[in-house]
Short mmCIF file of C-alpha atoms (C1' of nucleotides) in Angstrom, two decimals:
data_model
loop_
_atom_site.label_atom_id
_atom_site.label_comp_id
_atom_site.label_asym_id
_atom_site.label_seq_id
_atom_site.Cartn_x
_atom_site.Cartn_y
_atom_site.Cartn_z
CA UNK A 6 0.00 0.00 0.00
CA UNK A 7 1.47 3.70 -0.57
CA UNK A 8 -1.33 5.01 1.20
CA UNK A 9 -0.10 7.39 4.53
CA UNK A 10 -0.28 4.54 7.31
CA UNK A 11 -2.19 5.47 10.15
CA UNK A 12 -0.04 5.65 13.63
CA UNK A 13 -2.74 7.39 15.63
CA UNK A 14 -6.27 5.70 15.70
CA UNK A 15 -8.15 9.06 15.15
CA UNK A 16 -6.60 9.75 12.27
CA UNK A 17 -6.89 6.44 10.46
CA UNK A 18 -10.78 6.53 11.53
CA UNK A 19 -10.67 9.95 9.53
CA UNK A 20 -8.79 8.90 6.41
CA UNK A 21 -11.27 5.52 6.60
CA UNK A 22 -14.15 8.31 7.06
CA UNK A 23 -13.21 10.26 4.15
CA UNK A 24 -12.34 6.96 1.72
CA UNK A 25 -16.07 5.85 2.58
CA UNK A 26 -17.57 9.09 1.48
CA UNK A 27 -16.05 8.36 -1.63
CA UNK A 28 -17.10 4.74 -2.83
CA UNK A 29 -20.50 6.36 -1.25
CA UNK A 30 -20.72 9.03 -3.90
CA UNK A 31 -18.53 7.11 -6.49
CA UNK A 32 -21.21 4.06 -5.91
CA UNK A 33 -24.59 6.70 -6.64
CA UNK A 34 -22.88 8.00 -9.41
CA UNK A 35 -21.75 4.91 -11.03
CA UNK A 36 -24.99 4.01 -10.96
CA UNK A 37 -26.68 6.45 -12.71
CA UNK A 38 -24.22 7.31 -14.95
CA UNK A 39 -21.89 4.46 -15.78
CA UNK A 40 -18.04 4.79 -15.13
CA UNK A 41 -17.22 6.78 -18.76
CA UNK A 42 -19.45 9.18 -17.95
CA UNK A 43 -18.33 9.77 -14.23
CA UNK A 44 -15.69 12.19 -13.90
CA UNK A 45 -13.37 12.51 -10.57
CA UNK A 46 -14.26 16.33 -10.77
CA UNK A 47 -18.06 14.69 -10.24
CA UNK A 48 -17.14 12.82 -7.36
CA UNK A 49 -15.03 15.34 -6.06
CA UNK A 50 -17.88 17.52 -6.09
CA UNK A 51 -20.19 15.37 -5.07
CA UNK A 52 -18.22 15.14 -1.23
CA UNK A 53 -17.01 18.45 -1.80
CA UNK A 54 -13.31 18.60 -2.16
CA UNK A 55 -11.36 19.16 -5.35
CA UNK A 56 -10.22 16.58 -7.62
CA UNK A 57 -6.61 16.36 -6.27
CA UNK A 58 -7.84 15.44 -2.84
CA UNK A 59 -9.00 11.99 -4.52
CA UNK A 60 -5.45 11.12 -4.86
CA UNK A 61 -4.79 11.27 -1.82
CA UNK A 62 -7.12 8.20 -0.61
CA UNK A 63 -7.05 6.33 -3.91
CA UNK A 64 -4.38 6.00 -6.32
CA UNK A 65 -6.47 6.16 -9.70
CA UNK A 66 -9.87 5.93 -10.83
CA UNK A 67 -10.00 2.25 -11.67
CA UNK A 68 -8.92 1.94 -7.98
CA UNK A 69 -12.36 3.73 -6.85
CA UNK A 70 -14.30 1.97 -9.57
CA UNK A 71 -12.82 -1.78 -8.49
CA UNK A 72 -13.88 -1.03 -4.64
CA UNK A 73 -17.37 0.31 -5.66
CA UNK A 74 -17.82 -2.92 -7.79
CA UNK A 75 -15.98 -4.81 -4.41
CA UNK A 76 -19.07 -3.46 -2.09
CA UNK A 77 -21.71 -4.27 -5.15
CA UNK A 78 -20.65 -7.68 -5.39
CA UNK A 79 -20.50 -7.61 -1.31
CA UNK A 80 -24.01 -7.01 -1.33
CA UNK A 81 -25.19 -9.77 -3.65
CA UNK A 82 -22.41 -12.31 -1.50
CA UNK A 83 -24.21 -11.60 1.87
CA UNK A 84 -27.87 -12.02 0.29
CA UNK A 85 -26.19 -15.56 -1.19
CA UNK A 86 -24.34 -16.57 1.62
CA UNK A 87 -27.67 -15.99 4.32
CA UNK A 88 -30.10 -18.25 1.55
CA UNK A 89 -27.76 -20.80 1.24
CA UNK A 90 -26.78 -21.03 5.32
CA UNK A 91 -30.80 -21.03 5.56
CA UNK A 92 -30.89 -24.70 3.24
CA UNK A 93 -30.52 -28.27 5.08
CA UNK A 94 -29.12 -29.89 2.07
CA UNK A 95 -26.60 -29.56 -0.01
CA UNK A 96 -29.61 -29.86 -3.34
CA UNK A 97 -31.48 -27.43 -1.67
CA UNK A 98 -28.26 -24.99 -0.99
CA UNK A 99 -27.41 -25.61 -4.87
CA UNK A 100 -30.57 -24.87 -5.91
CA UNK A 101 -31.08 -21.84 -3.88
CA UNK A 102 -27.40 -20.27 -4.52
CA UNK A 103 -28.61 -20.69 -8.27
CA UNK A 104 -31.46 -19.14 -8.05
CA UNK A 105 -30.14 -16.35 -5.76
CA UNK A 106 -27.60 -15.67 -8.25
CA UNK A 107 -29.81 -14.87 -10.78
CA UNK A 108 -31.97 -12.50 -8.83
CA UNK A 109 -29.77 -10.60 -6.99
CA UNK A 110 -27.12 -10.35 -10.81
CA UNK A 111 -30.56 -9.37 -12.98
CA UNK A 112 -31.64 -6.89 -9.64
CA UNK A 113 -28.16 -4.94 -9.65
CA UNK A 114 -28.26 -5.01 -13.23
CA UNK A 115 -31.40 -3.21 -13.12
CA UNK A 116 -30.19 -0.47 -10.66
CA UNK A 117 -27.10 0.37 -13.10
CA UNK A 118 -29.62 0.97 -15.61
CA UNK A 119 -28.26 -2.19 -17.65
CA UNK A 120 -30.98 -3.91 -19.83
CA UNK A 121 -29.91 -7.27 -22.02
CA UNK A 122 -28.95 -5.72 -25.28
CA UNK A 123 -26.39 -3.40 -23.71
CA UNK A 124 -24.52 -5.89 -21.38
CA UNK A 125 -21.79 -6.77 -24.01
CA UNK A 126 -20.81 -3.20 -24.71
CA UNK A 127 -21.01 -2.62 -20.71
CA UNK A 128 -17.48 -4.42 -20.77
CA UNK A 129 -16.01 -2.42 -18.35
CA UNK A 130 -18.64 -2.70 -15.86
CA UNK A 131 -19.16 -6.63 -16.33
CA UNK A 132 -15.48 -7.14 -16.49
CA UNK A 133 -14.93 -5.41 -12.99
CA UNK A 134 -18.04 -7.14 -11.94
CA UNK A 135 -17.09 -10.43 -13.13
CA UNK A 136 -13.41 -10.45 -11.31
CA UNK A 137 -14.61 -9.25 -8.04
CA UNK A 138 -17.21 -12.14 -8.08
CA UNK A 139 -15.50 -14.93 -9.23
CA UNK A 140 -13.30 -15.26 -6.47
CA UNK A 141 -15.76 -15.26 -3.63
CA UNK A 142 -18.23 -17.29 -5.84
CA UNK A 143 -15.91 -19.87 -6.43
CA UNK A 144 -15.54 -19.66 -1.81
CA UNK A 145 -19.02 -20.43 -1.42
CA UNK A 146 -19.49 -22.18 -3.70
CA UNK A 147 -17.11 -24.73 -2.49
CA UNK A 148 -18.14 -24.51 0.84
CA UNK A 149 -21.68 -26.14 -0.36
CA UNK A 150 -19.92 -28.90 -2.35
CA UNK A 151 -17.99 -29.50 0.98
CA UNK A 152 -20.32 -30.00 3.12
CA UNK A 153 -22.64 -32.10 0.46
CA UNK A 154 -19.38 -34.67 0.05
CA UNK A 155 -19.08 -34.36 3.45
CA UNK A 156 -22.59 -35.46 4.72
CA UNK A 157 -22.53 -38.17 1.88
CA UNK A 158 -24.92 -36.50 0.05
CA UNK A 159 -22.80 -35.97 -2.84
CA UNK A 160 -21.54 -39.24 -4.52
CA UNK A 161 -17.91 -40.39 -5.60
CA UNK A 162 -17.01 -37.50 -7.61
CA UNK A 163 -14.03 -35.43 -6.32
CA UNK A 164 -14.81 -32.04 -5.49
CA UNK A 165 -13.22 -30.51 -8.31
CA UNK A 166 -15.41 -32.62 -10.51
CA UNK A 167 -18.35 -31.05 -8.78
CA UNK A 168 -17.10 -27.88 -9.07
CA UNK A 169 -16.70 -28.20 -12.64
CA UNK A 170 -20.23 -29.58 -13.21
CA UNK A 171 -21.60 -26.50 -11.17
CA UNK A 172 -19.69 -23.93 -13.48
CA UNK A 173 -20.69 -25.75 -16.60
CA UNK A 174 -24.49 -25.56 -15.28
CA UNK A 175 -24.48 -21.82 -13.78
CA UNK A 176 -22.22 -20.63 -17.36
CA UNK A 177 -25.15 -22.94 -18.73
CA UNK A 178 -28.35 -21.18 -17.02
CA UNK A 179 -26.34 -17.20 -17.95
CA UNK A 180 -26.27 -18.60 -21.47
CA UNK A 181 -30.07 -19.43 -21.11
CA UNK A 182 -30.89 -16.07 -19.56
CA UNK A 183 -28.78 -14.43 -22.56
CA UNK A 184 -31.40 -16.46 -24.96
CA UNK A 185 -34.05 -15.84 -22.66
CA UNK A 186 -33.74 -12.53 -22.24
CA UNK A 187 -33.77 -11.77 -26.49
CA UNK A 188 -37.16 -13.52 -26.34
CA UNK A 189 -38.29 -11.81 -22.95
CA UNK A 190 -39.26 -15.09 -22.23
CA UNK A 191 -37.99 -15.35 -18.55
CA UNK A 192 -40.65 -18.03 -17.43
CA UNK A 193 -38.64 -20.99 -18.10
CA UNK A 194 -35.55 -19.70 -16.85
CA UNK A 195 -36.35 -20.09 -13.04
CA UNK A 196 -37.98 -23.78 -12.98
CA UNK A 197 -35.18 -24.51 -15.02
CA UNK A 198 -32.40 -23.98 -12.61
CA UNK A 199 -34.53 -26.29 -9.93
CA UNK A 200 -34.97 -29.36 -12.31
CA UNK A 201 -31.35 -28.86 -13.84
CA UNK A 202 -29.89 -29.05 -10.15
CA UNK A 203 -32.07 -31.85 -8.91
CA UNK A 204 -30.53 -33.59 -11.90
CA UNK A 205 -26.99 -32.71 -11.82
CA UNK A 206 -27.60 -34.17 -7.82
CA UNK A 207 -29.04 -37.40 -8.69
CA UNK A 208 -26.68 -37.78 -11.53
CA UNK A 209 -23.66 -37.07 -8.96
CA UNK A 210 -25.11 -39.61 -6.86
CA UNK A 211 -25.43 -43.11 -8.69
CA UNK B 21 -37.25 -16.51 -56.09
CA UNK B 22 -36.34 -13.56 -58.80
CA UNK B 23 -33.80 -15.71 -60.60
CA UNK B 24 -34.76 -16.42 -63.94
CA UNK B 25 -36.59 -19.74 -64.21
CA UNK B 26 -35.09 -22.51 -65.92
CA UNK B 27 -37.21 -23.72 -68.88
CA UNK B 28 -34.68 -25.90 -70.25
CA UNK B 29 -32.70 -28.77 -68.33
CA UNK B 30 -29.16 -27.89 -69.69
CA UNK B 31 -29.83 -23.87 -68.82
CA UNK B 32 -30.78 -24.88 -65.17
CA UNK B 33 -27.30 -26.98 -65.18
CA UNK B 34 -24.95 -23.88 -66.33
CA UNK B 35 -26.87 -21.65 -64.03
CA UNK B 36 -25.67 -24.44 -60.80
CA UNK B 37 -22.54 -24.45 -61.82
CA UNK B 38 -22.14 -20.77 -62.04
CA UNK B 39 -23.59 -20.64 -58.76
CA UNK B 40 -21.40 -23.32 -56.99
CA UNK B 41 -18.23 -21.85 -58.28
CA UNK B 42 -19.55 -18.37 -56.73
CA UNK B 43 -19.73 -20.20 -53.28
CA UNK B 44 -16.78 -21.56 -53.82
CA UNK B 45 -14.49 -19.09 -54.72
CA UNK B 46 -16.37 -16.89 -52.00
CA UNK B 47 -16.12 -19.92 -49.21
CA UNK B 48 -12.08 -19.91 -49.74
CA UNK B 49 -11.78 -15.89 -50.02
CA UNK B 50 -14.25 -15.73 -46.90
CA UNK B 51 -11.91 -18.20 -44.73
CA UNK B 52 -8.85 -16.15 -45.93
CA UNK B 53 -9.73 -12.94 -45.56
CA UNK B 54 -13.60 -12.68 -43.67
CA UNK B 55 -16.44 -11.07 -44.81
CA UNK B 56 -15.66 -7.20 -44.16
CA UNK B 57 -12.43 -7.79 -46.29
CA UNK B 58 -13.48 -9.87 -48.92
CA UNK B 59 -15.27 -7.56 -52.14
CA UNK B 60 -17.83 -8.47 -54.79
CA UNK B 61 -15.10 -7.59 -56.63
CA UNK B 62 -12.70 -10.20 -55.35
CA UNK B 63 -15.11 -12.55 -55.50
CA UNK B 64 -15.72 -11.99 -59.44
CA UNK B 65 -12.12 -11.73 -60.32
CA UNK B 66 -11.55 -15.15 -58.47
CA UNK B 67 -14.31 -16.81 -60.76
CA UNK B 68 -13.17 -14.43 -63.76
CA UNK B 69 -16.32 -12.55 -63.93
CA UNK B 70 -17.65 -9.14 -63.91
CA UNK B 71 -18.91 -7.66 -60.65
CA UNK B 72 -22.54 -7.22 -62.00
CA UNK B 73 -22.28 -11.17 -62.92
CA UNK B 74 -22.51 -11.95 -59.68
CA UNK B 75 -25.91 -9.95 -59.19
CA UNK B 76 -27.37 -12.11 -62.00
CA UNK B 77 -27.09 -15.06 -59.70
CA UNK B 78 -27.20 -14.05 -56.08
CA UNK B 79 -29.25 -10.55 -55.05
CA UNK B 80 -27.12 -9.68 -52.31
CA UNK B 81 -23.31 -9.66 -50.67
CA UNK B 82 -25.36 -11.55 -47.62
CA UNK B 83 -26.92 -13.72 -49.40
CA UNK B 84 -23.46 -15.53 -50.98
CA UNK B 85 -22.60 -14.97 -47.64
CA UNK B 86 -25.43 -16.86 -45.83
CA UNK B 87 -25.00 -19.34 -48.73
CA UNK B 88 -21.51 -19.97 -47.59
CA UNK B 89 -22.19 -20.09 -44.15
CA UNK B 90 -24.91 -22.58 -44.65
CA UNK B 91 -22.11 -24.70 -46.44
CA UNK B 92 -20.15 -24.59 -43.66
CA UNK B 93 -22.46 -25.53 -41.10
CA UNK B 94 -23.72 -28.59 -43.47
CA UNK B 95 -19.94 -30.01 -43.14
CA UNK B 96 -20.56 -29.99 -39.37
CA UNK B 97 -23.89 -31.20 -39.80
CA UNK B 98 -23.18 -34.41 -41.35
CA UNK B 99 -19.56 -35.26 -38.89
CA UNK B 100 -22.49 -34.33 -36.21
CA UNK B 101 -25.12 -36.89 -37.60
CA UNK B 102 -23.05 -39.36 -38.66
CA UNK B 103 -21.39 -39.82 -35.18
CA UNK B 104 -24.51 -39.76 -33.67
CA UNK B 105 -25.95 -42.52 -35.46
CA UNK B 106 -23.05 -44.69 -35.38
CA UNK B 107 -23.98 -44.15 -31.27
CA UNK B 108 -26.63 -46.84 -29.86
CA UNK B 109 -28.09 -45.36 -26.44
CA UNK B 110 -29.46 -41.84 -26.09
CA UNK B 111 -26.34 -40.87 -23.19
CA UNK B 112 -23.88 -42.04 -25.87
CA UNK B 113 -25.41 -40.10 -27.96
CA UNK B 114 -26.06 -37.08 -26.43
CA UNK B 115 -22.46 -37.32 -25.41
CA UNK B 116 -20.80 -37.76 -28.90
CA UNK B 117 -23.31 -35.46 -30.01
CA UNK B 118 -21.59 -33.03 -27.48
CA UNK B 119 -17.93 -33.59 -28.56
CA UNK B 120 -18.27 -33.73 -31.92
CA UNK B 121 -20.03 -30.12 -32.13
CA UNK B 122 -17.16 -28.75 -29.71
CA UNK B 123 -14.07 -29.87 -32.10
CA UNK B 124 -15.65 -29.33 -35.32
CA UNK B 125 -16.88 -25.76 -34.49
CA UNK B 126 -13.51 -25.36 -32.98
CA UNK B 127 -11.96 -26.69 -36.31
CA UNK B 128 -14.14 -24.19 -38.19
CA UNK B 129 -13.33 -21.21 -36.20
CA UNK B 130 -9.83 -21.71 -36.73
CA UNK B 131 -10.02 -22.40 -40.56
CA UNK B 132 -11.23 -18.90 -40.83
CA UNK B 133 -8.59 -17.43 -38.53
CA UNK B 134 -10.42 -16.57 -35.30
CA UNK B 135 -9.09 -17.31 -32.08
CA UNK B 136 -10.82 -16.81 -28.87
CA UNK B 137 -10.24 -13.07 -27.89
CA UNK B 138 -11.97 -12.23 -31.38
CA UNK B 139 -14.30 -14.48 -31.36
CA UNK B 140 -16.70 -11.55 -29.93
CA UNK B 141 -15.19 -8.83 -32.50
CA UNK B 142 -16.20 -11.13 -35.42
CA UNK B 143 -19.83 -10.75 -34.84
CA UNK B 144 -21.16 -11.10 -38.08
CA UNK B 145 -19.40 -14.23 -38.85
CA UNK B 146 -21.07 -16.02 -35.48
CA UNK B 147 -24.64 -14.39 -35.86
CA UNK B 148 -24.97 -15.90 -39.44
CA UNK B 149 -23.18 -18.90 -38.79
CA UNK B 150 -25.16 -18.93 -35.34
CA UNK B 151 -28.49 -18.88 -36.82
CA UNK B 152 -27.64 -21.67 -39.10
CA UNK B 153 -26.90 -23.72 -37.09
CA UNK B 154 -29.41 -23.41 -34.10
CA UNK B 155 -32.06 -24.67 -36.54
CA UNK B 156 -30.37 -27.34 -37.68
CA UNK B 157 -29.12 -28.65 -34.16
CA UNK B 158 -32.57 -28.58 -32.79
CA UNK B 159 -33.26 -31.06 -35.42
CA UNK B 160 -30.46 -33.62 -34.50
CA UNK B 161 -31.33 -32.83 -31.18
CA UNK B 162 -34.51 -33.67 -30.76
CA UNK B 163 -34.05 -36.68 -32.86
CA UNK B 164 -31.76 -37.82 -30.05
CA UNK B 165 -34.21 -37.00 -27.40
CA UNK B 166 -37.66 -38.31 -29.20
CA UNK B 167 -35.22 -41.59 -29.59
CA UNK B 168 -34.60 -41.71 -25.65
CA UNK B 169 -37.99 -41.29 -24.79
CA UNK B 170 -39.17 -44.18 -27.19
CA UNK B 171 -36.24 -46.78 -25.88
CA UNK B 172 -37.51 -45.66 -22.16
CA UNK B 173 -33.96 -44.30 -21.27
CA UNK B 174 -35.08 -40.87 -20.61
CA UNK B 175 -37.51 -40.60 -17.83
CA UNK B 176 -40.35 -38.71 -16.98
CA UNK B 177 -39.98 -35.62 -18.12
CA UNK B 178 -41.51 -34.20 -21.65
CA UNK B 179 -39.34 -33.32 -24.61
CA UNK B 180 -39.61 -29.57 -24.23
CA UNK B 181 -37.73 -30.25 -20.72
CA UNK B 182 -35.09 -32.53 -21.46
CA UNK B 183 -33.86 -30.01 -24.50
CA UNK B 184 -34.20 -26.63 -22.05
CA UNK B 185 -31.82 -28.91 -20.03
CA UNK B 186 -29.36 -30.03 -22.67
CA UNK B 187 -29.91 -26.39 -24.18
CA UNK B 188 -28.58 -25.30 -20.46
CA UNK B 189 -25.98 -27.55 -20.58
CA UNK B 190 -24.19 -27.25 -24.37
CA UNK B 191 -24.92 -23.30 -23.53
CA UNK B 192 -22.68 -23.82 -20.47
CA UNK B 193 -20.23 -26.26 -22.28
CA UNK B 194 -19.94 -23.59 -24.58
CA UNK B 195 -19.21 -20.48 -21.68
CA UNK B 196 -16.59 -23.21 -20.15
CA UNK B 197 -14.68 -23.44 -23.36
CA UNK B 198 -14.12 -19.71 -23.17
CA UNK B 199 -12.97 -19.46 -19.96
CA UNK B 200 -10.39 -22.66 -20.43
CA UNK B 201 -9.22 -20.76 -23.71
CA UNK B 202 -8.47 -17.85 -21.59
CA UNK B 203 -6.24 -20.40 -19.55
CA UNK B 204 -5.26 -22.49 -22.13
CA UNK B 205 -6.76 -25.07 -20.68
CA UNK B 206 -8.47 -27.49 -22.69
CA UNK B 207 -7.39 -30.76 -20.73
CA UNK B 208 -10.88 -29.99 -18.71
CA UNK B 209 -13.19 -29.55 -20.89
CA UNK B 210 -13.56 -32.87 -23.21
CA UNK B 211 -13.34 -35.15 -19.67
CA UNK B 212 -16.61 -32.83 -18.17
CA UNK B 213 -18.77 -33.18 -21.53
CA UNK B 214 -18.51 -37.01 -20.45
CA UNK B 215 -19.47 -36.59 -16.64
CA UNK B 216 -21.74 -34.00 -17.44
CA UNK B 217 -24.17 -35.75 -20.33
CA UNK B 218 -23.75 -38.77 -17.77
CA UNK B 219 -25.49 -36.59 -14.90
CA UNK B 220 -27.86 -35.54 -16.59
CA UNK B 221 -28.86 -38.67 -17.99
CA UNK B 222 -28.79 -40.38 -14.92
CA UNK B 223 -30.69 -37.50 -12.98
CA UNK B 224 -33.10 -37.44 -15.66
CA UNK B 225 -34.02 -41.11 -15.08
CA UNK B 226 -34.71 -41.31 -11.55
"C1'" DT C 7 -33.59 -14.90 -74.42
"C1'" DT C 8 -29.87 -15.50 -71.48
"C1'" DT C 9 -25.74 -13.81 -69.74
"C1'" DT C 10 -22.18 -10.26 -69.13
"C1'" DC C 11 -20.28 -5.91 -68.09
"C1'" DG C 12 -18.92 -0.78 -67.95
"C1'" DA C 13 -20.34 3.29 -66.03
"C1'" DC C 14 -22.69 5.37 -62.47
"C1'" DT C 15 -24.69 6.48 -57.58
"C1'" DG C 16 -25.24 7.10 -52.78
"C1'" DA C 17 -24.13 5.96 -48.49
"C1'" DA C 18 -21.06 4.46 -45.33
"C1'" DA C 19 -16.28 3.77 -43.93
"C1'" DA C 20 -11.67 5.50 -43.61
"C1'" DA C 21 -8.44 8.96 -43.18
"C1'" DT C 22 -7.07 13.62 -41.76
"C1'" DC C 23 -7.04 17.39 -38.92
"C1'" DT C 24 -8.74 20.25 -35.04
"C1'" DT C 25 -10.77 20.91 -30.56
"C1'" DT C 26 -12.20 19.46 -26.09
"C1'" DT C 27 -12.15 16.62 -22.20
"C1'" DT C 28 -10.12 14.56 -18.38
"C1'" DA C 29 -7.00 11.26 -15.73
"C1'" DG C 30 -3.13 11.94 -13.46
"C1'" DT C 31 1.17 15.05 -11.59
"C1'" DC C 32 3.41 18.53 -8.81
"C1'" DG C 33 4.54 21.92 -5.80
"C1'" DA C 34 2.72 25.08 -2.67
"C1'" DA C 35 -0.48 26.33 0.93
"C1'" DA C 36 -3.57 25.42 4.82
"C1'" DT D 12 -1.37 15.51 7.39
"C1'" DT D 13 -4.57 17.09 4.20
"C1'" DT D 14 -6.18 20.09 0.43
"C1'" DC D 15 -6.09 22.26 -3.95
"C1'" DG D 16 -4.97 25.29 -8.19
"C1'" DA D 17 -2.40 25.08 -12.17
"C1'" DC D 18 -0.40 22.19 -15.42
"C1'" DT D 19 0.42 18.18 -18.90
"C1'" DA D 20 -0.19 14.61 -21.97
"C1'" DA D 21 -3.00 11.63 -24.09
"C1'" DA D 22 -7.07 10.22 -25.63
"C1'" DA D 23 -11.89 11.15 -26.91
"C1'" DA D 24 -15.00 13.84 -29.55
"C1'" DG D 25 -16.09 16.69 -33.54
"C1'" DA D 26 -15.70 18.38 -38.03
"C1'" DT D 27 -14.32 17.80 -42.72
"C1'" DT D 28 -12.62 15.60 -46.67
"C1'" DT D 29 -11.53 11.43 -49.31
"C1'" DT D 30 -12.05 6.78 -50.53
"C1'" DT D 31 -14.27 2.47 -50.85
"C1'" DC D 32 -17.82 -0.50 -52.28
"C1'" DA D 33 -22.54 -2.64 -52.42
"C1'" DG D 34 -25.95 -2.24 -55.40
"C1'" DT D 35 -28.46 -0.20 -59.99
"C1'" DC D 36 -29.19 0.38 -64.90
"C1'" DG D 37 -29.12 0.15 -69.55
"C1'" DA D 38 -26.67 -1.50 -73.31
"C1'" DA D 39 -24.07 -5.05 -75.55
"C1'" DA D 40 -22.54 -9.69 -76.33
"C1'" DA D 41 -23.57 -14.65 -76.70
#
DNA sequence: TTTTCGACTGAAAAATCTTTTTAGTCGAAA
DNA sequence: TTTCGACTAAAAAGATTTTTCAGTCGAAAA
């Protein structure tokens, strides 16, 4: 880190104050503008201090935009996480991390203004969304496989073959809601997800 | 149709074979060079012909384009069908069915030039080679499923479910591939079409 | 009648040049 | 330690000109 480090508490509370206010603004004006059109005079503005003062608490403006997307993603990891704690089985935690997915991706989606047709050229924002999510997917994700091998639920496969069967069917289901999506046909999507993962289950079990 | 109608046998005969060595001269400059690059004009000169030839026998720049396409996707077609019928149970099938779409697309893709990282650039050559081929899959496809149902090996569920499921899972076969081209990691992918046809197979039976 | 082509058109793409915007730097001030 | 005004360089946006090329048409060749 190049940041100043803190050696009295009050002041690192302040500089942690003052890089919150920040990713607060950055995050409302992401969203209603999209990073291109966000400038660091904007955000400046928006906590009002001048554009060099930025620099100060973050080193460029990818580095604001990657910790906005950070928190986004956050938010859609503790919805996940409390859904798929809430499950008994590991089927039912599959099915409901799915599922979860889906919602919580299509609802943030929704609140950067993003409809289908645009996602591709979005690259930026699905790129930084996409890194940031992957990693802490992949976590709980494995967590659920774990404890399904672990109970016995889950059959002989190792868990990297689950894990591989899981990516294949959730890549599967966001090709599916691609298709879906052109034909605003979202009806068959969510059914889909429960009968696919009952499957993949009782397939991974004989 | 507003080509000239053939009265006479041997007319209709120079009029094919005009019309084949159009595609095929286009085909070859197509794979070389793709369609932005390629010119009426380059196509005519390959077949020694005018550029206004061409619009006696084809009405559009698309349309020896979609004819090429087509051409294309009939190669795959008949690998695809052949190896499925040479297959005696619907998971075989479904499985070689699976493979053999994955390697010849891939063979395809890389006999006009296109890696992965363009793969998105080069939209017009997926869209048209895309809709070709969706139409003609869903034939093979549900040949292979109305088959299962009739020998008993799929179970319950109707034909519209068991293809939203396969759909889901080539769709997802087909997002893996990307990611293990951005690793260069193909070892994966062939080994999972195997487990993963075999899942569903078996989940869709009990 | 069937097939070919040269000459033309319009619209879009490419290339060129100019102007504006903005991420990031720096040194000074609070 | 924190803030900011003034600056830079590079890229994006705009404006303008030039080139390319799909598609048309009418006449000529076969």
């Amino acid at each position: 880190m190049s940041y100043p480090t803190a050696t009295l508490l009050a002041s690192a509370t302040k500089e942690d104050a003052l890089r919150e206010s920040v990713i607060v603004a950055a995050q409302r004006l992401f969203q209603h503008y999209g990073l291109a059109k966000v400038t660091l005079e904007d955000i400046a503005k928006a906590i009002g201090k001048g554009k060099s003062t930025l620099y100060y608490y973050y080193k460029s403006k990818e580095e604001i935009f990657t910790a906005v997307m950070d928190r986004e993603i956050g938010e859609v990891m503790v919805e996940m996480a409390q859904a798929v704690e809430s499950a008994t089985t590991a089927e039912e935690k599959l099915c409901v991390f799915s599922l979860t997915k889906l919602r919580a991706l299509r609802k943030k989606l929704a609140l950067y203004g993003i409809v289908c047709k645009e996602v591709n050229s979005q690259a930026e924002f699905t790129c930084a969304m996409r890194q940031s999510y992957m990693k802490r997917e992949s976590v709980l994700l494995r967590g659920i496989l774990r404890f399904g091998i672990e109970t016995g639920e889950l059959g002989r496969l190792s868990p990297t073959d689950v894990e591989a069967l899981v990516f294949v069917m959730l890549s599967g289901l966001h090709g599916m809601e691609l298709e879906m999506m052109g034909n605003n046909n979202f009806e068959m999507l969510e059914p889909a997800v429960g009968i696919l993962t009952r499957s993949l289950i009782h397939g991974l079990k004989s």
